[in-house]
Amino acid sequence: MHTIIIDDEKHCRDVLQMLLTRHCPEITLDAVCEGPEEGLKAIEKYQPRLVFLDVEMPGMNGFDLLENCSRRNFSVIFTTAYDQYAIKAIRHSALDFLLKPVDKEELILSVQKALGQNTSAAPKVDALLQFLHQHVQHNERLALPTVDGLRMMPVREILYCESEGGYTRVFLQKHEKPVLICRSLKEVDEVLRDKGFFRVHNSFIINLSFMEKYMKGDGGEIIMSNGKSIPVSRNRKQDFLTRIEKL
């Protein structure tokens, strides 16, 4: 099976190449690409049947690369660090992925699944891109006002928001310190409500992609991916349950 690796991390490229060479004799590795632009050219040149594609790459992520492909009749195995939003989108479209660092046994299983696919993966890729368009663009950023000026904030990195009087504290996936922005929670809700967020309480808006579990109760409470417990108000409980049933 003619295959291409596209990953901006040298270590991951080297590990994938080594594991494929040693344990997947069915694979013919045509190109190992250091970034998305080189990857697009390799796809056009070699017309592979399988592409190992990193999700997070500078300039153009893996999803953007697929959007820019003139042909998508190849299987895709995404490689990603633990990114709940990316994994949710990939699972929704029934595509395969490997978590970094790549495990040998999981790699072999993914290759065997790709070898067993007799139909084009293009419909799955189209479903992935449609999911991303219907929800929030993977790289969408908001310009939010702070006391120091505007803060460019990736929407998909927002875990939850907490009211603080006329201000809002925004808690991010990759940063320990929350960002205080000069907007009320009501104003923040108006911006985020159509981007995969839900106001579960007068004081909290959550990113549904980072919700780990819902605990029953009077209103109940939500456990987020960082372990934070967030209450659900009684008057918002039914709307919240209706919303998550659609996820």
mmCIF file of C-alpha atoms in Angstrom:
data_model
loop_
_atom_site.group_PDB
_atom_site.id
_atom_site.type_symbol
_atom_site.label_atom_id
_atom_site.label_comp_id
_atom_site.label_asym_id
_atom_site.label_seq_id
_atom_site.Cartn_x
_atom_site.Cartn_y
_atom_site.Cartn_z
ATOM 1 C CA MET A 1 0.000 0.000 0.000
ATOM 2 C CA HIS A 2 1.555 3.289 -1.129
ATOM 3 C CA THR A 3 1.810 5.586 1.890
ATOM 4 C CA ILE A 4 2.866 9.109 2.896
ATOM 5 C CA ILE A 5 3.707 10.508 6.334
ATOM 6 C CA ILE A 6 2.973 14.201 6.975
ATOM 7 C CA ASP A 7 4.101 15.458 10.384
ATOM 8 C CA ASP A 8 6.051 18.529 11.481
ATOM 9 C CA GLU A 9 7.578 16.695 14.486
ATOM 10 C CA LYS A 10 10.815 14.969 13.510
ATOM 11 C CA HIS A 11 10.624 12.453 16.351
ATOM 12 C CA CYS A 12 7.139 11.348 15.352
ATOM 13 C CA ARG A 13 8.162 11.051 11.684
ATOM 14 C CA ASP A 14 11.185 8.950 12.628
ATOM 15 C CA VAL A 15 9.176 6.665 14.936
ATOM 16 C CA LEU A 16 6.432 6.131 12.370
ATOM 17 C CA GLN A 17 8.939 5.399 9.634
ATOM 18 C CA MET A 18 10.838 2.936 11.827
ATOM 19 C CA LEU A 19 7.710 1.096 13.002
ATOM 20 C CA LEU A 20 6.235 0.865 9.513
ATOM 21 C CA THR A 21 9.504 -0.471 8.093
ATOM 22 C CA ARG A 22 9.887 -3.087 10.823
ATOM 23 C CA HIS A 23 6.322 -4.223 11.381
ATOM 24 C CA CYS A 24 4.192 -3.374 8.328
ATOM 25 C CA PRO A 25 5.743 -5.026 5.244
ATOM 26 C CA GLU A 26 2.590 -4.263 3.239
ATOM 27 C CA ILE A 27 3.437 -0.563 3.351
ATOM 28 C CA THR A 28 5.458 1.144 0.627
ATOM 29 C CA LEU A 29 6.583 4.489 2.021
ATOM 30 C CA ASP A 30 6.724 6.973 -0.856
ATOM 31 C CA ALA A 31 7.407 10.180 1.084
ATOM 32 C CA VAL A 32 8.032 11.505 4.584
ATOM 33 C CA CYS A 33 6.985 15.168 4.690
ATOM 34 C CA GLU A 34 7.981 17.806 7.225
ATOM 35 C CA GLY A 35 4.923 20.001 6.804
ATOM 36 C CA PRO A 36 1.563 20.531 5.099
ATOM 37 C CA GLU A 37 2.796 22.323 1.962
ATOM 38 C CA GLU A 38 5.276 19.543 1.231
ATOM 39 C CA GLY A 39 2.557 17.024 2.042
ATOM 40 C CA LEU A 40 0.104 18.462 -0.467
ATOM 41 C CA LYS A 41 2.722 18.237 -3.205
ATOM 42 C CA ALA A 42 3.521 14.624 -2.264
ATOM 43 C CA ILE A 43 -0.165 13.652 -2.377
ATOM 44 C CA GLU A 44 -0.455 15.083 -5.890
ATOM 45 C CA LYS A 45 2.770 13.413 -7.008
ATOM 46 C CA TYR A 46 2.409 9.928 -5.515
ATOM 47 C CA GLN A 47 -1.386 9.557 -5.234
ATOM 48 C CA PRO A 48 -1.088 7.383 -2.124
ATOM 49 C CA ARG A 49 -3.659 4.945 -0.772
ATOM 50 C CA LEU A 50 -2.839 5.858 2.832
ATOM 51 C CA VAL A 51 -1.740 9.085 4.536
ATOM 52 C CA PHE A 52 -0.538 9.427 8.115
ATOM 53 C CA LEU A 53 -1.512 12.997 8.906
ATOM 54 C CA ASP A 54 -0.606 15.118 11.927
ATOM 55 C CA VAL A 55 -3.497 17.232 13.218
ATOM 56 C CA GLU A 56 -1.458 20.071 14.690
ATOM 57 C CA MET A 57 0.955 21.724 12.240
ATOM 58 C CA PRO A 58 1.943 25.396 11.904
ATOM 59 C CA GLY A 59 0.362 27.424 9.133
ATOM 60 C CA MET A 60 -2.027 24.698 7.992
ATOM 61 C CA ASN A 61 -3.309 21.935 10.274
ATOM 62 C CA GLY A 62 -4.261 18.463 9.090
ATOM 63 C CA PHE A 63 -7.908 19.378 8.612
ATOM 64 C CA ASP A 64 -6.973 22.409 6.531
ATOM 65 C CA LEU A 65 -4.695 20.220 4.420
ATOM 66 C CA LEU A 66 -7.566 17.876 3.586
ATOM 67 C CA GLU A 67 -9.720 20.866 2.685
ATOM 68 C CA ASN A 68 -7.051 21.949 0.208
ATOM 69 C CA CYS A 69 -6.609 18.518 -1.391
ATOM 70 C CA SER A 70 -7.871 18.316 -4.953
ATOM 71 C CA ARG A 71 -8.287 14.542 -4.494
ATOM 72 C CA ARG A 72 -9.232 12.740 -1.298
ATOM 73 C CA ASN A 73 -9.513 9.120 -2.447
ATOM 74 C CA PHE A 74 -7.052 7.799 0.118
ATOM 75 C CA SER A 75 -7.378 6.449 3.647
ATOM 76 C CA VAL A 76 -6.292 8.736 6.486
ATOM 77 C CA ILE A 77 -4.829 7.854 9.867
ATOM 78 C CA PHE A 78 -4.500 10.984 11.991
ATOM 79 C CA THR A 79 -1.713 11.348 14.524
ATOM 80 C CA THR A 80 -2.461 13.687 17.398
ATOM 81 C CA ALA A 81 -1.662 14.543 20.961
ATOM 82 C CA TYR A 82 -4.622 14.304 23.327
ATOM 83 C CA ASP A 83 -6.979 16.827 21.770
ATOM 84 C CA GLN A 84 -10.618 16.172 22.661
ATOM 85 C CA TYR A 85 -12.041 18.437 19.992
ATOM 86 C CA ALA A 86 -9.964 16.851 17.222
ATOM 87 C CA ILE A 87 -10.700 13.326 18.432
ATOM 88 C CA LYS A 88 -14.425 14.034 18.628
ATOM 89 C CA ALA A 89 -14.440 15.303 15.038
ATOM 90 C CA ILE A 90 -12.394 12.327 13.802
ATOM 91 C CA ARG A 91 -14.596 9.789 15.582
ATOM 92 C CA HIS A 92 -17.733 11.484 14.273
ATOM 93 C CA SER A 93 -16.585 10.844 10.715
ATOM 94 C CA ALA A 94 -15.455 7.241 11.464
ATOM 95 C CA LEU A 95 -11.849 7.967 10.501
ATOM 96 C CA ASP A 96 -8.914 6.428 12.359
ATOM 97 C CA PHE A 97 -6.378 8.108 14.634
ATOM 98 C CA LEU A 98 -3.310 7.323 16.724
ATOM 99 C CA LEU A 99 -2.415 9.153 19.901
ATOM 100 C CA LYS A 100 1.138 10.387 20.287
ATOM 101 C CA PRO A 101 3.485 8.839 21.248
ATOM 102 C CA VAL A 102 2.481 6.216 18.694
ATOM 103 C CA ASP A 103 2.099 2.684 20.062
ATOM 104 C CA LYS A 104 3.396 -0.184 17.891
ATOM 105 C CA GLU A 105 0.400 -2.489 18.381
ATOM 106 C CA GLU A 106 -2.124 0.281 17.722
ATOM 107 C CA LEU A 107 -0.223 1.256 14.581
ATOM 108 C CA ILE A 108 -0.307 -2.301 13.260
ATOM 109 C CA LEU A 109 -4.066 -2.545 13.917
ATOM 110 C CA SER A 110 -4.692 0.779 12.149
ATOM 111 C CA VAL A 111 -2.686 -0.326 9.114
ATOM 112 C CA GLN A 112 -4.595 -3.628 8.962
ATOM 113 C CA LYS A 113 -7.893 -1.734 9.058
ATOM 114 C CA ALA A 114 -6.712 0.524 6.233
ATOM 115 C CA LEU A 115 -5.647 -2.497 4.176
ATOM 116 C CA GLY A 116 -9.107 -4.003 4.623
ATOM 117 C CA GLN A 117 -10.945 -0.968 3.299
ATOM 118 C CA ASN A 118 -12.183 -1.686 -0.201
ATOM 119 C CA THR A 119 -13.982 1.611 -0.729
ATOM 120 C CA SER A 120 -12.697 5.162 -0.933
ATOM 121 C CA ALA A 121 -12.347 7.089 2.335
ATOM 122 C CA ALA A 122 -13.466 10.286 0.564
ATOM 123 C CA PRO A 123 -17.024 10.204 2.041
ATOM 124 C CA LYS A 124 -15.564 9.970 5.551
ATOM 125 C CA VAL A 125 -13.223 12.872 4.892
ATOM 126 C CA ASP A 126 -16.140 14.899 3.517
ATOM 127 C CA ALA A 127 -18.135 14.043 6.671
ATOM 128 C CA LEU A 128 -15.247 15.262 8.824
ATOM 129 C CA LEU A 129 -14.991 18.581 6.998
ATOM 130 C CA GLN A 130 -18.764 19.034 7.135
ATOM 131 C CA PHE A 131 -18.728 18.400 10.899
ATOM 132 C CA LEU A 132 -16.011 21.026 11.363
ATOM 133 C CA HIS A 133 -17.929 23.584 9.314
ATOM 134 C CA GLN A 134 -21.177 22.945 11.181
ATOM 135 C CA HIS A 135 -19.555 23.335 14.574
ATOM 136 C CA VAL A 136 -16.492 25.530 15.076
ATOM 137 C CA GLN A 137 -13.640 25.958 12.669
ATOM 138 C CA HIS A 138 -10.589 24.201 14.091
ATOM 139 C CA ASN A 139 -8.452 27.333 14.039
ATOM 140 C CA GLU A 140 -11.136 29.932 14.799
ATOM 141 C CA ARG A 141 -9.886 32.657 17.129
ATOM 142 C CA LEU A 142 -11.690 35.395 18.997
ATOM 143 C CA ALA A 143 -10.364 38.854 19.807
ATOM 144 C CA LEU A 144 -11.412 39.360 23.427
ATOM 145 C CA PRO A 145 -10.769 42.595 25.367
ATOM 146 C CA THR A 146 -8.607 42.463 28.512
ATOM 147 C CA VAL A 147 -7.351 45.295 30.712
ATOM 148 C CA ASP A 148 -4.126 45.281 28.645
ATOM 149 C CA GLY A 149 -5.717 45.198 25.197
ATOM 150 C CA LEU A 150 -7.089 42.494 22.899
ATOM 151 C CA ARG A 151 -6.274 38.834 23.510
ATOM 152 C CA MET A 152 -6.458 36.477 20.516
ATOM 153 C CA MET A 153 -7.969 33.300 21.883
ATOM 154 C CA PRO A 154 -8.459 29.959 20.025
ATOM 155 C CA VAL A 155 -12.096 28.984 20.562
ATOM 156 C CA ARG A 156 -11.361 25.271 20.812
ATOM 157 C CA GLU A 157 -8.913 25.841 23.698
ATOM 158 C CA ILE A 158 -11.564 27.391 25.962
ATOM 159 C CA LEU A 159 -12.568 24.936 28.704
ATOM 160 C CA TYR A 160 -15.141 27.078 30.489
ATOM 161 C CA CYS A 161 -15.936 30.647 31.460
ATOM 162 C CA GLU A 162 -16.843 31.940 34.907
ATOM 163 C CA SER A 163 -18.629 35.175 35.754
ATOM 164 C CA GLU A 164 -16.876 37.730 37.919
ATOM 165 C CA GLY A 165 -19.216 40.674 38.276
ATOM 166 C CA GLY A 166 -19.180 42.579 34.990
ATOM 167 C CA TYR A 167 -16.102 40.622 33.895
ATOM 168 C CA THR A 168 -15.496 37.014 32.851
ATOM 169 C CA ARG A 169 -12.650 34.651 33.641
ATOM 170 C CA VAL A 170 -11.818 32.376 30.711
ATOM 171 C CA PHE A 171 -10.120 29.083 31.549
ATOM 172 C CA LEU A 172 -8.012 27.591 28.761
ATOM 173 C CA GLN A 173 -6.934 24.037 28.026
ATOM 174 C CA LYS A 174 -3.211 24.782 27.724
ATOM 175 C CA HIS A 175 -2.758 27.523 30.311
ATOM 176 C CA GLU A 176 -2.927 27.286 34.092
ATOM 177 C CA LYS A 177 -3.797 30.945 34.640
ATOM 178 C CA PRO A 178 -7.291 32.069 33.524
ATOM 179 C CA VAL A 179 -7.690 35.193 31.391
ATOM 180 C CA LEU A 180 -9.836 38.015 32.763
ATOM 181 C CA ILE A 181 -11.755 39.715 29.964
ATOM 182 C CA CYS A 182 -13.751 42.943 30.039
ATOM 183 C CA ARG A 183 -17.083 41.417 29.045
ATOM 184 C CA SER A 184 -19.990 40.088 31.089
ATOM 185 C CA LEU A 185 -20.825 36.396 30.955
ATOM 186 C CA LYS A 186 -24.015 37.284 29.067
ATOM 187 C CA GLU A 187 -21.979 38.975 26.329
ATOM 188 C CA VAL A 188 -19.559 36.026 26.165
ATOM 189 C CA ASP A 189 -22.505 33.631 25.912
ATOM 190 C CA GLU A 190 -23.847 35.508 22.886
ATOM 191 C CA VAL A 191 -20.527 34.941 21.107
ATOM 192 C CA LEU A 192 -19.977 31.286 22.099
ATOM 193 C CA ARG A 193 -23.442 29.714 22.201
ATOM 194 C CA ASP A 194 -23.322 28.616 18.535
ATOM 195 C CA LYS A 195 -19.757 27.333 18.799
ATOM 196 C CA GLY A 196 -20.253 24.221 20.938
ATOM 197 C CA PHE A 197 -20.727 26.021 24.296
ATOM 198 C CA PHE A 198 -23.622 26.003 26.737
ATOM 199 C CA ARG A 199 -24.492 28.262 29.668
ATOM 200 C CA VAL A 200 -25.279 25.730 32.395
ATOM 201 C CA HIS A 201 -25.513 28.236 35.262
ATOM 202 C CA ASN A 202 -25.784 31.987 35.828
ATOM 203 C CA SER A 203 -22.051 31.912 36.583
ATOM 204 C CA PHE A 204 -20.724 29.325 34.099
ATOM 205 C CA ILE A 205 -20.453 28.592 30.379
ATOM 206 C CA ILE A 206 -18.816 25.300 29.408
ATOM 207 C CA ASN A 207 -17.234 23.937 26.239
ATOM 208 C CA LEU A 208 -19.233 20.741 25.677
ATOM 209 C CA SER A 209 -16.234 19.099 24.017
ATOM 210 C CA PHE A 210 -14.396 19.100 27.362
ATOM 211 C CA MET A 211 -17.235 17.687 29.466
ATOM 212 C CA GLU A 212 -16.189 14.358 31.009
ATOM 213 C CA LYS A 213 -19.373 13.392 32.857
ATOM 214 C CA TYR A 214 -22.680 14.656 34.189
ATOM 215 C CA MET A 215 -23.618 13.846 37.793
ATOM 216 C CA LYS A 216 -27.335 13.727 38.597
ATOM 217 C CA GLY A 217 -28.738 15.919 41.341
ATOM 218 C CA ASP A 218 -31.143 18.774 41.977
ATOM 219 C CA GLY A 219 -29.633 20.552 39.016
ATOM 220 C CA GLY A 220 -26.670 18.242 38.800
ATOM 221 C CA GLU A 221 -23.026 18.949 38.206
ATOM 222 C CA ILE A 222 -20.554 18.552 35.363
ATOM 223 C CA ILE A 223 -17.016 17.246 35.667
ATOM 224 C CA MET A 224 -14.734 18.877 33.122
ATOM 225 C CA SER A 225 -11.620 17.337 31.572
ATOM 226 C CA ASN A 226 -9.366 19.215 34.019
ATOM 227 C CA GLY A 227 -11.309 17.830 37.009
ATOM 228 C CA LYS A 228 -13.236 21.037 37.679
ATOM 229 C CA SER A 229 -16.762 20.491 39.050
ATOM 230 C CA ILE A 230 -19.330 22.929 37.624
ATOM 231 C CA PRO A 231 -22.941 23.171 38.863
ATOM 232 C CA VAL A 232 -25.971 23.018 36.605
ATOM 233 C CA SER A 233 -28.810 25.285 37.698
ATOM 234 C CA ARG A 234 -32.263 23.733 38.072
ATOM 235 C CA ASN A 235 -33.866 26.070 35.539
ATOM 236 C CA ARG A 236 -31.241 25.193 32.893
ATOM 237 C CA LYS A 237 -31.078 21.440 33.551
ATOM 238 C CA GLN A 238 -33.663 20.254 31.013
ATOM 239 C CA ASP A 239 -32.328 22.456 28.197
ATOM 240 C CA PHE A 240 -28.828 21.206 28.977
ATOM 241 C CA LEU A 241 -29.875 17.519 28.913
ATOM 242 C CA THR A 242 -31.725 18.085 25.632
ATOM 243 C CA ARG A 243 -28.630 19.697 24.147
ATOM 244 C CA ILE A 244 -26.165 16.964 25.121
ATOM 245 C CA GLU A 245 -28.462 14.262 23.746
ATOM 246 C CA LYS A 246 -27.743 15.760 20.314
ATOM 247 C CA LEU A 247 -23.950 15.456 20.638
#
